[in-house]
Coordinates of C-alpha atoms and ligand atoms in Angstrom, one line a residue:
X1 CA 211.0 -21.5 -86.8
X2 CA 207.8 -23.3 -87.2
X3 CA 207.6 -26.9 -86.4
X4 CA 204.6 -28.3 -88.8
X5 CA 204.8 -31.7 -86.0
X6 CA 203.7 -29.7 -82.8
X7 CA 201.1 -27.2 -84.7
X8 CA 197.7 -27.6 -84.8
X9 CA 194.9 -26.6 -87.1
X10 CA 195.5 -24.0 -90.1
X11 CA 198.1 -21.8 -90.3
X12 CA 200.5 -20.2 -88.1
X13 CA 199.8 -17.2 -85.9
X14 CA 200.5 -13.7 -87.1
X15 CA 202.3 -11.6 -84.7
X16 CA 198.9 -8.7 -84.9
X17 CA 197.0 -12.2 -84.2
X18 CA 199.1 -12.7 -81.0
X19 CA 200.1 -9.3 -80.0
X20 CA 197.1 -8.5 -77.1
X21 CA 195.9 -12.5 -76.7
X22 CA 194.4 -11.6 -72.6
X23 CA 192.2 -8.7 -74.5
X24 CA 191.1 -11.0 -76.7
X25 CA 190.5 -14.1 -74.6
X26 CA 188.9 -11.7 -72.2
X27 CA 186.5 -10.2 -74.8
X28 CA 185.8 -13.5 -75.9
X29 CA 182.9 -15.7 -73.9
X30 CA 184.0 -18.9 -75.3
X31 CA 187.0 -19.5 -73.5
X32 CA 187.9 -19.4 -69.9
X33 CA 187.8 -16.5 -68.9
X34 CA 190.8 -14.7 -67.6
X35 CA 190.6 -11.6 -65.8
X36 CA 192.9 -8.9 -67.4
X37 CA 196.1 -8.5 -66.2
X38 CA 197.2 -5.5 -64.7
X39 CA 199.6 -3.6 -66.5
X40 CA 203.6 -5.5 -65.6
X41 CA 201.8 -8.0 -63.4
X42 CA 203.4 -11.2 -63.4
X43 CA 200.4 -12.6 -65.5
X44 CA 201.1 -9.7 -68.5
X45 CA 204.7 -11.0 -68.6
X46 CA 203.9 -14.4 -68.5
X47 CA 201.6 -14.3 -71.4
X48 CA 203.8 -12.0 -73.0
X49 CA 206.5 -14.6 -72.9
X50 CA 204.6 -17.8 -74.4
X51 CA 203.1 -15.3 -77.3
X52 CA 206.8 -14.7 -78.0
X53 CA 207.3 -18.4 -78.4
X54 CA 204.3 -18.8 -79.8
X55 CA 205.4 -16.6 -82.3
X56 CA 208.6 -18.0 -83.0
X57 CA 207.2 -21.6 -83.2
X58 CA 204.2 -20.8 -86.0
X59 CA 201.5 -22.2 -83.5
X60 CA 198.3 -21.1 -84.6
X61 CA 195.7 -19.0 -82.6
X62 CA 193.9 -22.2 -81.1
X63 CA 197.0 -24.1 -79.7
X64 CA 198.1 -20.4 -78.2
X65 CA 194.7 -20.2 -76.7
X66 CA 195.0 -23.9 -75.3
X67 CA 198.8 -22.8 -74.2
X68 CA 197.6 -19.9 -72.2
X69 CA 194.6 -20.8 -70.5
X70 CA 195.0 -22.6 -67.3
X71 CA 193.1 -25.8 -67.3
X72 CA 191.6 -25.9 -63.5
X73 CA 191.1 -23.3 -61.0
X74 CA 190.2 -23.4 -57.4
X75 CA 189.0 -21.0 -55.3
X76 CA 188.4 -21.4 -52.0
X77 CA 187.1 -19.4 -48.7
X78 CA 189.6 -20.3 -45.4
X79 CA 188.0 -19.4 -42.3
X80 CA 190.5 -19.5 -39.7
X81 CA 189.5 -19.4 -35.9
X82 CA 192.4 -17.2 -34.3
X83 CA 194.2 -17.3 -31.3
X84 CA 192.1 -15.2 -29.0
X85 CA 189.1 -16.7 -30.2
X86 CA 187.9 -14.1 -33.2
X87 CA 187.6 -15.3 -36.6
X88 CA 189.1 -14.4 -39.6
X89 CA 188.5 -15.5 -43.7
X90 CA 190.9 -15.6 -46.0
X91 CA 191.4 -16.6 -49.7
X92 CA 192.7 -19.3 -51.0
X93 CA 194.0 -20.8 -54.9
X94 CA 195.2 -23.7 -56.3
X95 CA 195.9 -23.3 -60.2
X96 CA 196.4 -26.1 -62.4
X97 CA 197.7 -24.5 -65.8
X98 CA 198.9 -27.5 -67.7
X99 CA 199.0 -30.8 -66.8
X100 CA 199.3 -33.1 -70.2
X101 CA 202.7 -34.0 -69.5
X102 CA 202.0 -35.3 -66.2
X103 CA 200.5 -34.1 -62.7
X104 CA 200.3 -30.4 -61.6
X105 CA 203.3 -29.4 -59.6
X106 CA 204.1 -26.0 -58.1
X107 CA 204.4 -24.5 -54.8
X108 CA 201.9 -22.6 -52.3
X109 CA 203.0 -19.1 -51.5
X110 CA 201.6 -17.1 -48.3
X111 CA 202.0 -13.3 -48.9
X112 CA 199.5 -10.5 -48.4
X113 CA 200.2 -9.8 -52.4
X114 CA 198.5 -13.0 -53.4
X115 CA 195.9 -12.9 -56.2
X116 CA 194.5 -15.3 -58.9
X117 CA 196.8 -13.5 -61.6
X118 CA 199.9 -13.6 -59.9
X119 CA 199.0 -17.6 -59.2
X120 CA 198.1 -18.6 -62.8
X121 CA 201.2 -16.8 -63.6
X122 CA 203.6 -18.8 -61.5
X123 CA 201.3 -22.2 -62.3
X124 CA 202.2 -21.0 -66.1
X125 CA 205.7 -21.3 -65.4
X126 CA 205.5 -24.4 -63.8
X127 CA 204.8 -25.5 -67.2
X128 CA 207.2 -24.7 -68.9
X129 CA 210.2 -24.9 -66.4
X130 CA 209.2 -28.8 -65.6
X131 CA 209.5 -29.0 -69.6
X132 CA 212.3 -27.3 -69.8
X133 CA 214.1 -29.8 -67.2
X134 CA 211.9 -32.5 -68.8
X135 CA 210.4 -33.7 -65.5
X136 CA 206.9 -35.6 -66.3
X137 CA 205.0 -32.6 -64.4
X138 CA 202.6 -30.2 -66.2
X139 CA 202.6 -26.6 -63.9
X140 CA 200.5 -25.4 -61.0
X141 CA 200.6 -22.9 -58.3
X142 CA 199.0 -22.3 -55.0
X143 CA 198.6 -19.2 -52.7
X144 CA 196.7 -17.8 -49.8
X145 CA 196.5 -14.2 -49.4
X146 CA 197.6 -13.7 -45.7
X147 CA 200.8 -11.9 -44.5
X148 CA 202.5 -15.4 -42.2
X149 CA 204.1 -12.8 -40.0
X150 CA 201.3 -11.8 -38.4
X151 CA 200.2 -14.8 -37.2
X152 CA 201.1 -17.5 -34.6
X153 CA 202.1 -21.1 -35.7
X154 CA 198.9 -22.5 -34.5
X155 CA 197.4 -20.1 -36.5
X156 CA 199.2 -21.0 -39.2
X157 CA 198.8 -24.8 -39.2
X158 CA 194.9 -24.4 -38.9
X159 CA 195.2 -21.9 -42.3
X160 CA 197.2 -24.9 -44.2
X161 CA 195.0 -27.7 -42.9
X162 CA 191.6 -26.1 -43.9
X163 CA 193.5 -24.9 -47.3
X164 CA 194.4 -28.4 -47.8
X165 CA 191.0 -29.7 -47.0
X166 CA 189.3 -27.9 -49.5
X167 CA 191.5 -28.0 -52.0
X168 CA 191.6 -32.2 -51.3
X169 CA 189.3 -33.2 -54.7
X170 CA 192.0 -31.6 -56.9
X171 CA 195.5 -32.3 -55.2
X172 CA 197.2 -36.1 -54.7
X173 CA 200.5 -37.8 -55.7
X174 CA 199.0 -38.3 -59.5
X175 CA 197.0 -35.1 -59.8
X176 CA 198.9 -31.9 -58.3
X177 CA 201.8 -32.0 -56.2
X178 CA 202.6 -28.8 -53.8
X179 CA 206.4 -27.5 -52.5
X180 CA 207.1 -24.7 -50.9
X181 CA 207.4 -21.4 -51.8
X182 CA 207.6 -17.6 -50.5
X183 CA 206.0 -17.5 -47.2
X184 CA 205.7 -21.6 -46.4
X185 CA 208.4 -24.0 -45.5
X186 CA 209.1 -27.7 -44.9
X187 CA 206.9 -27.3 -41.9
X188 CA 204.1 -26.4 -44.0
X189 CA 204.2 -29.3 -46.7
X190 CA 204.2 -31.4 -43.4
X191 CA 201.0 -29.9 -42.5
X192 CA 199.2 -30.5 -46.4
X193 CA 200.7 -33.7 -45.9
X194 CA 199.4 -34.7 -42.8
X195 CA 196.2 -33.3 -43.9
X196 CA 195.8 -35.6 -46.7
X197 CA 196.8 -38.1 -45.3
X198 CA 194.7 -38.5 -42.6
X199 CA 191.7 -37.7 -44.4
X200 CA 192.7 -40.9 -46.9
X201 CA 193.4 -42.9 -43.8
X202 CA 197.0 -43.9 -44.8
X203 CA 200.3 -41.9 -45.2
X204 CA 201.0 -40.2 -49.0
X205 CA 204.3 -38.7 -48.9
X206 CA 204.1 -37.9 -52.3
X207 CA 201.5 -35.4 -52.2
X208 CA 204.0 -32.9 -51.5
X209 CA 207.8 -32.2 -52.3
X210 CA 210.2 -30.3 -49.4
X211 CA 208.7 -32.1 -46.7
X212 CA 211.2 -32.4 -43.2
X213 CA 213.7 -36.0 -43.9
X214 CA 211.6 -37.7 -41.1
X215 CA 208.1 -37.6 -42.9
X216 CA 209.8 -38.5 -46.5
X217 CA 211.5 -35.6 -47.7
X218 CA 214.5 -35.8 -49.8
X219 CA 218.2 -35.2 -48.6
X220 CA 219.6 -32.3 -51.0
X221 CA 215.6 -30.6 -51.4
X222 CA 216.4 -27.8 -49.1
X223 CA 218.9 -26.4 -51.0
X224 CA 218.7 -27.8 -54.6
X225 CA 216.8 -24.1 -56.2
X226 CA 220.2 -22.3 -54.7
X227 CA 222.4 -24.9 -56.0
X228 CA 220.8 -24.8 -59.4
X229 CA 221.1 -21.3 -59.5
X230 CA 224.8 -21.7 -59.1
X231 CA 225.5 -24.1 -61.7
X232 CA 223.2 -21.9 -64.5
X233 CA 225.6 -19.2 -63.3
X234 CA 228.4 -21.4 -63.8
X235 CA 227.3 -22.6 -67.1
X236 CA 226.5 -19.4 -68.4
X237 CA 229.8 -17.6 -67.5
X238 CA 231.4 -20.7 -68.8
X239 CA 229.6 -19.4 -72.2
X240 CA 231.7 -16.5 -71.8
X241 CA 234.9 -18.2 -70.6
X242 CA 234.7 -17.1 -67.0
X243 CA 235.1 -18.6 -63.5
X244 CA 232.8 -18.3 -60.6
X245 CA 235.8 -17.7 -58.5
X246 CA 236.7 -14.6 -60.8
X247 CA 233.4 -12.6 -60.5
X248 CA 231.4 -10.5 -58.0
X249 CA 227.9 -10.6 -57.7
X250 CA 224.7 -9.3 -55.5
X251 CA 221.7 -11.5 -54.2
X252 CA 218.3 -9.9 -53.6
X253 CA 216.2 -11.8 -51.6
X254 CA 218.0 -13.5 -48.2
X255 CA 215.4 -16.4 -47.8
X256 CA 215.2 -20.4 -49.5
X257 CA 216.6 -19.6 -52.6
X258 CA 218.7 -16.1 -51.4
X259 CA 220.1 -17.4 -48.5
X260 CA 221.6 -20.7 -50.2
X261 CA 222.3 -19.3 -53.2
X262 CA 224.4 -16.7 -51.7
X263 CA 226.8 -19.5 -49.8
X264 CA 227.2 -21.9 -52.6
X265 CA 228.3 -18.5 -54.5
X266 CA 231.1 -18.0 -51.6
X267 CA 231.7 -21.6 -51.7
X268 CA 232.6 -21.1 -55.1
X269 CA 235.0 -18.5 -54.9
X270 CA 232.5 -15.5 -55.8
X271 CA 232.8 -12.5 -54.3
X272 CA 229.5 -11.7 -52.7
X273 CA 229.5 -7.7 -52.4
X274 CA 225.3 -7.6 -51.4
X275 CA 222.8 -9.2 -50.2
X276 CA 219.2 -8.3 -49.5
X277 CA 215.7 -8.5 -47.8
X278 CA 212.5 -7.2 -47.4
X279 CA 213.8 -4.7 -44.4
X280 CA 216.6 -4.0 -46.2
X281 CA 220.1 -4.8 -47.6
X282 CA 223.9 -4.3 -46.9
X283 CA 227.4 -4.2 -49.1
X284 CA 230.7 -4.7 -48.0
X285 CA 233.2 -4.2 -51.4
X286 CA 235.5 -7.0 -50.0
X287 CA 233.0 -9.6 -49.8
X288 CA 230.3 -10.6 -46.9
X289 CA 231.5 -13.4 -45.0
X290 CA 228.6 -15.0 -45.6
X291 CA 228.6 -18.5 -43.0
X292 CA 228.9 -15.5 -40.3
X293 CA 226.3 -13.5 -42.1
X294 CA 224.1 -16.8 -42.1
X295 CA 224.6 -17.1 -38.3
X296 CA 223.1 -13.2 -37.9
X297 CA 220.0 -13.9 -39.5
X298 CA 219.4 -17.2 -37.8
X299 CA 219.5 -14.4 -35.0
X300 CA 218.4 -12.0 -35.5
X301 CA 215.6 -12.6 -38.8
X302 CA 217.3 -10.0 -41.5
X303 CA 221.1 -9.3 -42.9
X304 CA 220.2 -5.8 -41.8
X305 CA 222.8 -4.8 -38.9
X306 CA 225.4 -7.6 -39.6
X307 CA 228.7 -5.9 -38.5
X308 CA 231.4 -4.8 -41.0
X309 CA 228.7 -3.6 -44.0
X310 CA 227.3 -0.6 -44.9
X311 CA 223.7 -0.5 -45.7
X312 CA 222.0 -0.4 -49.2
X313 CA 218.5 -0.4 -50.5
X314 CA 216.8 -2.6 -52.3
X315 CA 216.9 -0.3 -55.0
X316 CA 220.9 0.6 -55.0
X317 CA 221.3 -3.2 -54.8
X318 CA 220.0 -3.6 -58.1
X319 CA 222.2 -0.6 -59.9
X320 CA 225.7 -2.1 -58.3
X321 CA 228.7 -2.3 -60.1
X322 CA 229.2 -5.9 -59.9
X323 CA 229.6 -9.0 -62.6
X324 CA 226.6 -10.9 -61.9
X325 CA 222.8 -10.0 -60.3
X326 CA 220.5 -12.8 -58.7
X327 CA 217.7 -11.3 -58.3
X328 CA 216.2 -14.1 -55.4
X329 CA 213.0 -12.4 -53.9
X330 CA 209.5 -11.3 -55.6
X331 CA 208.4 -10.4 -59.3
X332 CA 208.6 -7.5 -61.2
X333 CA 211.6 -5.5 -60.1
X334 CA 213.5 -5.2 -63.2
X335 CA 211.2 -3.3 -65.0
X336 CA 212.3 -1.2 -68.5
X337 CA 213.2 1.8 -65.7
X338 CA 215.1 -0.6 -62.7
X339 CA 216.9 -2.6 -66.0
X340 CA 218.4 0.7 -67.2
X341 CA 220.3 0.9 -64.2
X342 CA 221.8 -2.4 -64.0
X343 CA 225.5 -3.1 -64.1
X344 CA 225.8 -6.3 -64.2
X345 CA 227.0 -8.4 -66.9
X346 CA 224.6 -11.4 -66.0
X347 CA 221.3 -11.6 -64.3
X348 CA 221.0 -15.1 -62.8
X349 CA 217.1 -15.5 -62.2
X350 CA 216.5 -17.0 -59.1
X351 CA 213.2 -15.5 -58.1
X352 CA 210.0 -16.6 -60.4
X353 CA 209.1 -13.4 -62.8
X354 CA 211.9 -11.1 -61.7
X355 CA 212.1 -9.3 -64.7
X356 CA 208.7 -7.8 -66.8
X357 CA 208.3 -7.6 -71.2
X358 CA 209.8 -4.4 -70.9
X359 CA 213.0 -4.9 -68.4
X360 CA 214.2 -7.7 -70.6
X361 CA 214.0 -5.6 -73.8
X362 CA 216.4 -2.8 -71.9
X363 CA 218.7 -5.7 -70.6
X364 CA 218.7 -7.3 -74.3
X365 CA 219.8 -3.9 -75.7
X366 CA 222.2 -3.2 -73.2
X367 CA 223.9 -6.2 -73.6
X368 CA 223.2 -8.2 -70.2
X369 CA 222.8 -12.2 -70.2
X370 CA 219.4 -12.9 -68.5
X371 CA 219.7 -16.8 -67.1
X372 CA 216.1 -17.1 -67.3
X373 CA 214.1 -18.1 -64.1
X374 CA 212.5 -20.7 -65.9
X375 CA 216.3 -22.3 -66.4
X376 CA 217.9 -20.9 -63.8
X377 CA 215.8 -21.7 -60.6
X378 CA 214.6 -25.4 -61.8
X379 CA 216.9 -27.3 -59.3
X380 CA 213.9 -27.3 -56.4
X381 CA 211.5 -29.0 -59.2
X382 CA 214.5 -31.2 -60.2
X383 CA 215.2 -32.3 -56.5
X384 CA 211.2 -32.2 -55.6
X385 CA 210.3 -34.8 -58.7
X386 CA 213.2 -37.4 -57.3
X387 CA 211.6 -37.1 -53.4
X388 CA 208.4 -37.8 -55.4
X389 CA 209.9 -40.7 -57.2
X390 CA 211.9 -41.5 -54.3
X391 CA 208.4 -41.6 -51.7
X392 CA 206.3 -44.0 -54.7
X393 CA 209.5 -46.4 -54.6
X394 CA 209.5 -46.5 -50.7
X395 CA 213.2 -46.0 -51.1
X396 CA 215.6 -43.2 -50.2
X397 CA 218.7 -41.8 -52.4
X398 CA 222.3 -40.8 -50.6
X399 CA 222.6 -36.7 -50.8
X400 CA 225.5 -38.2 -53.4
X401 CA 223.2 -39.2 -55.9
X402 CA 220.7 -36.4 -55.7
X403 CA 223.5 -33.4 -55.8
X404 CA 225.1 -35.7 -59.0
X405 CA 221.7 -36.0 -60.6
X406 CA 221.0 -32.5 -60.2
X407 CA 224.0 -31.5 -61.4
X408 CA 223.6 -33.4 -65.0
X409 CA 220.0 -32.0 -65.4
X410 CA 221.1 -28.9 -64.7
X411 CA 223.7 -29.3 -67.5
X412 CA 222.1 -30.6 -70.0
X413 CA 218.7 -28.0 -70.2
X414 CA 221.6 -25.6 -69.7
X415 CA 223.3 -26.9 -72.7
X416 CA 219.8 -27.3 -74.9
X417 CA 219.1 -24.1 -74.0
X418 CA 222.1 -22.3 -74.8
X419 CA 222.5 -24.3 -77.8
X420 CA 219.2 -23.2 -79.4
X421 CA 220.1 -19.7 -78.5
X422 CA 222.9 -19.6 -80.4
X423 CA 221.6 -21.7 -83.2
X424 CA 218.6 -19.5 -83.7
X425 CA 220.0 -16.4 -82.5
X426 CA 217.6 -16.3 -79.6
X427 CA 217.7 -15.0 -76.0
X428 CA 218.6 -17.5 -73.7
X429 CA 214.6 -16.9 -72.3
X430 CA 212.8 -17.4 -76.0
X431 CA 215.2 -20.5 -76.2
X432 CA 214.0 -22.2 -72.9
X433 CA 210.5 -20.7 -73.8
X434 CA 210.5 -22.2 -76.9
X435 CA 211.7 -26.0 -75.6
X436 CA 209.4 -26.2 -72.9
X437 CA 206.3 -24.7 -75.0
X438 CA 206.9 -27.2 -77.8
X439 CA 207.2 -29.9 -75.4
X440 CA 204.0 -29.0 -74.1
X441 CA 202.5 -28.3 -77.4
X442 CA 203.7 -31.9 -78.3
X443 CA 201.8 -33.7 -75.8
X444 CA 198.4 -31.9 -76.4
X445 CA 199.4 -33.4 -80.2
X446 CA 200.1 -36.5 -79.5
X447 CA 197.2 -37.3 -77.0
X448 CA 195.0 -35.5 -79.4
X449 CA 192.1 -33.7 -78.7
X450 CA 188.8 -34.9 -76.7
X451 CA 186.2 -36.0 -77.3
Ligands
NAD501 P1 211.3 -17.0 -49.0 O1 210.0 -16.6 -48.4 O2 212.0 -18.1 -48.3 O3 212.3 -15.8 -49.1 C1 211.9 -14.6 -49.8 C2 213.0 -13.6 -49.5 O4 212.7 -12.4 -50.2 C3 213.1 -13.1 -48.0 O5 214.4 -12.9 -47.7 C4 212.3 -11.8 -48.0 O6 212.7 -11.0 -46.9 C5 212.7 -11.3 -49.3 N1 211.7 -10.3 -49.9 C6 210.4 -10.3 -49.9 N2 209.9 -9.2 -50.4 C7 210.9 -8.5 -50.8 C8 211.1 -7.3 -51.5 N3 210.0 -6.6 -51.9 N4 212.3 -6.8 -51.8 C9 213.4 -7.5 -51.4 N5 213.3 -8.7 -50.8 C10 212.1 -9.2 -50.5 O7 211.0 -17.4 -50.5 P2 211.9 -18.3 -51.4 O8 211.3 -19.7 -51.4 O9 213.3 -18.1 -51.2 O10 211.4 -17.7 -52.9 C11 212.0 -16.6 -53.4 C12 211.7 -16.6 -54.9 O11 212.2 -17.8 -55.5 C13 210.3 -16.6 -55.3 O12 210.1 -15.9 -56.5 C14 209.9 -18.0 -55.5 O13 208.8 -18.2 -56.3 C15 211.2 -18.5 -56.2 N6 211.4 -19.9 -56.2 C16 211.5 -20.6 -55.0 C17 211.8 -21.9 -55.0 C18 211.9 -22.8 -53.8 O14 212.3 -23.9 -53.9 N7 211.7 -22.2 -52.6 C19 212.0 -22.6 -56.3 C20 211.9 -21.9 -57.4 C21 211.6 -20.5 -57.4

């Protein structure tokens, strides 16, 4: 389905051309260099992905090249003076992958599994999710490797305001614009903010998005990933004819996106059978009351132990029998082995890079809907650019408008999406793909090339 407007140079791309592109831009000096993904790390899948839209859209080998490559990295060393005195270094990134359509925007993850791949992967699908949803951001990612639960908040605050510091020359409301993700919280982006601010000498909310209400966050931010999980679910059983309030489903992952997604599910009617996190997991084949099961972790910190459910792994969560999966945690767990296994009939992607190359093949032949996370977890971006828009008016939106707005956006890259799919006999993932790459590709046309 080549689109002669949005290619560049001679030719379209042969699949052979395409089919190992990080060898290739890693045997090749003349481009940035990009350190070769390990094999199903969220990097491979992620340049798997855009060479499978960059395959169905004809784009020739320099516009993938210009597609792949992230344009600005930072890497920076964060000492970080502890509690009892001793001192301890950590890394830190900020990735900027695209940002023709608009400044950088993507979240800062803390997690001891932090490295520059897994960042430029998530900053890649920055991209092409704020295209998708057609907010005026290009895609970027930050991450420290540190595991937050070993240290104290003081700790914590003194690793985020040296981050911030030295990551100052690239970030601001019109550069690169940070949310939170696995690991940081509203707390956090108060911190970056802060930070910024004071070394500017006036407040700029809009350097970051899922800030606390008080400091210029946005009512509805919180929860706007979860709730646009829910309505991709909705819209893509609706596909199908079928009701939220008719299916059961299991959520990995109990945390931002988990947590949320899991009550606006039982809000909905759902039957929520599983749920999930990092200690462990737990069924009940009724249903988990999940308000009470809400209140347990409040108390306690997991869903392990909540009274009435047996427990289940990670693992068995995956393999239930139930109508729909949302996978809500980390990368890489439906692999071609985990996606054998799956019942479900849809897998709502609520995590980033749930599923690798080869777990979506198995799904494909086996039938399941993926909900791509690039569609499917876009609320928090949606939300995030109208606290951005709402901080540079100086003027604040009821919860009303935001949950409406998010709602329509929502519905309408749903529709596009599905709509191309079925026009073009595409998986719901090459459809998004293939809208957000072309709108990418389209701005690097139209600005043209310089000098
Ligand atoms: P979080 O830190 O709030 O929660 C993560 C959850 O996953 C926790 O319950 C944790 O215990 C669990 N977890 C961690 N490792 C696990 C493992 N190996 N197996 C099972 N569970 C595990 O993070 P979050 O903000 O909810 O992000 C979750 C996912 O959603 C990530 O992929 C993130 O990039 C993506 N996402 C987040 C947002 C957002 O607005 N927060 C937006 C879009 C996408």
């Amino acid at each position: 389905m080549p689109d002669p407007s949005t290619t560049s140079g001679a030719g379209a791309t042969t699949p052979d051309a395409t089919a190992d592109l990080t060898a290739d831009l890693t045997a090749n000096p003349d481009v940035t260099p990009l350190t070769a993904p390990r094999p199903a790390s969220a990097l491979a899948t992620a340049q798997a992905q855009l060479a499978s839209a960059v395959e169905i859209l004809g784009y020739d080998d320099g516009l993938h090249r210009m597609l792949a490559t992230p344009r600005r990295e930072m890497n920076v060393a964060i000492p970080l003076r502890r509690d009892d005195g001793s001192v301890e270094l950590f890394t830190g990134y900020r990735v900027q992958h695209n940002i023709s359509r608009g400044p950088g925007k993507g979240g800062l993850r803390y997690a001891p599994s932090v490295d520059v791949d897994e960042v430029r992967a998530l900053a890649m699908w920055m991209t092409w999710k704020c295209a998708v949803v057609d907010v005026p951001y290009g895609g970027a990612k930050g991450g420290v490797t540190i595991d937050p639960s070993r240290y104290s908040r003081a700790e914590l605050e003194r690793v985020t305001r040296r981050y911030t510091s030295e990551i100052m020359p690239i970030i601001g409301p019109e550069r690169d614009i940070m949310a939170p993700d696995i690991g940081t919280d509203e707390q956090t982006m108060a911190w970056v903010m802060d930070t910024y601010s004071v070394n500017l000498g006036y407040t700029i909310p809009a350097v970051t998005t899922g800030k606390p209400l008080p400091v210029g966050g946005s009512l509805g931010r919180a929860t706007a990933t979860s709730r646009g999980v829910v309505h991709a679910a909705a819209a893509a059983l609706g596909d199908a004819g079928v009701r939220l309030d008719e299916v059961t489903t299991a959520v990995q992952g109990f945390g931002k996106v988990g947590s949320h997604a899991a009550r606006f599910l039982h809000e909905a009617g759902a039957r929520v059978v599983a749920v999930s996190d990092q200690f462990g997991g737990i069924r009940a084949a009724d249903g988990l009351d999940v308000p009470a099961l809400l209140t347990h972790v409040a108390h306690t910190g997991s869903v392990v132990g909540f009274e009435g459910a047996d427990a289940v792994s990670n693992a068995e969560l995956l393999a239930l029998d139930v109508d729909v999966l949302v996978p809500a945690a980390v990368e890489n767990v439906l692999d071609e082995h985990t996606a054998g296994r799956v019942k479900a009939r849809w897998v709502v992607e609520g995590a980033n890079g749930p599923t690798t190359t080869g777990g979506d093949r198995v799904l494909a032949e086996r039938g399941i809907v993926v909900v791509p996370d690039i569609l499917a977890n876009a609320g928090g971006v949606v939300v995030s650019y109208f606290e951005w828009v709402q901080a540079n008016q100086a003027y604040w939106w009821t919860e009303h408008e935001i949950a409406e707005r998010l709602e329509q956006r929502m519905a309408s890259a749903y529709a596009a999406v599905s709509a191309l799919s079925r026009r073009e006999s595409l998986s719901l993932r090459d459809a998004a793909l293939v809208i957000g790459v072309r709108r990418v590709a389209e701005a690097h046309q139209i600005r043209g090339l310089y000098p």
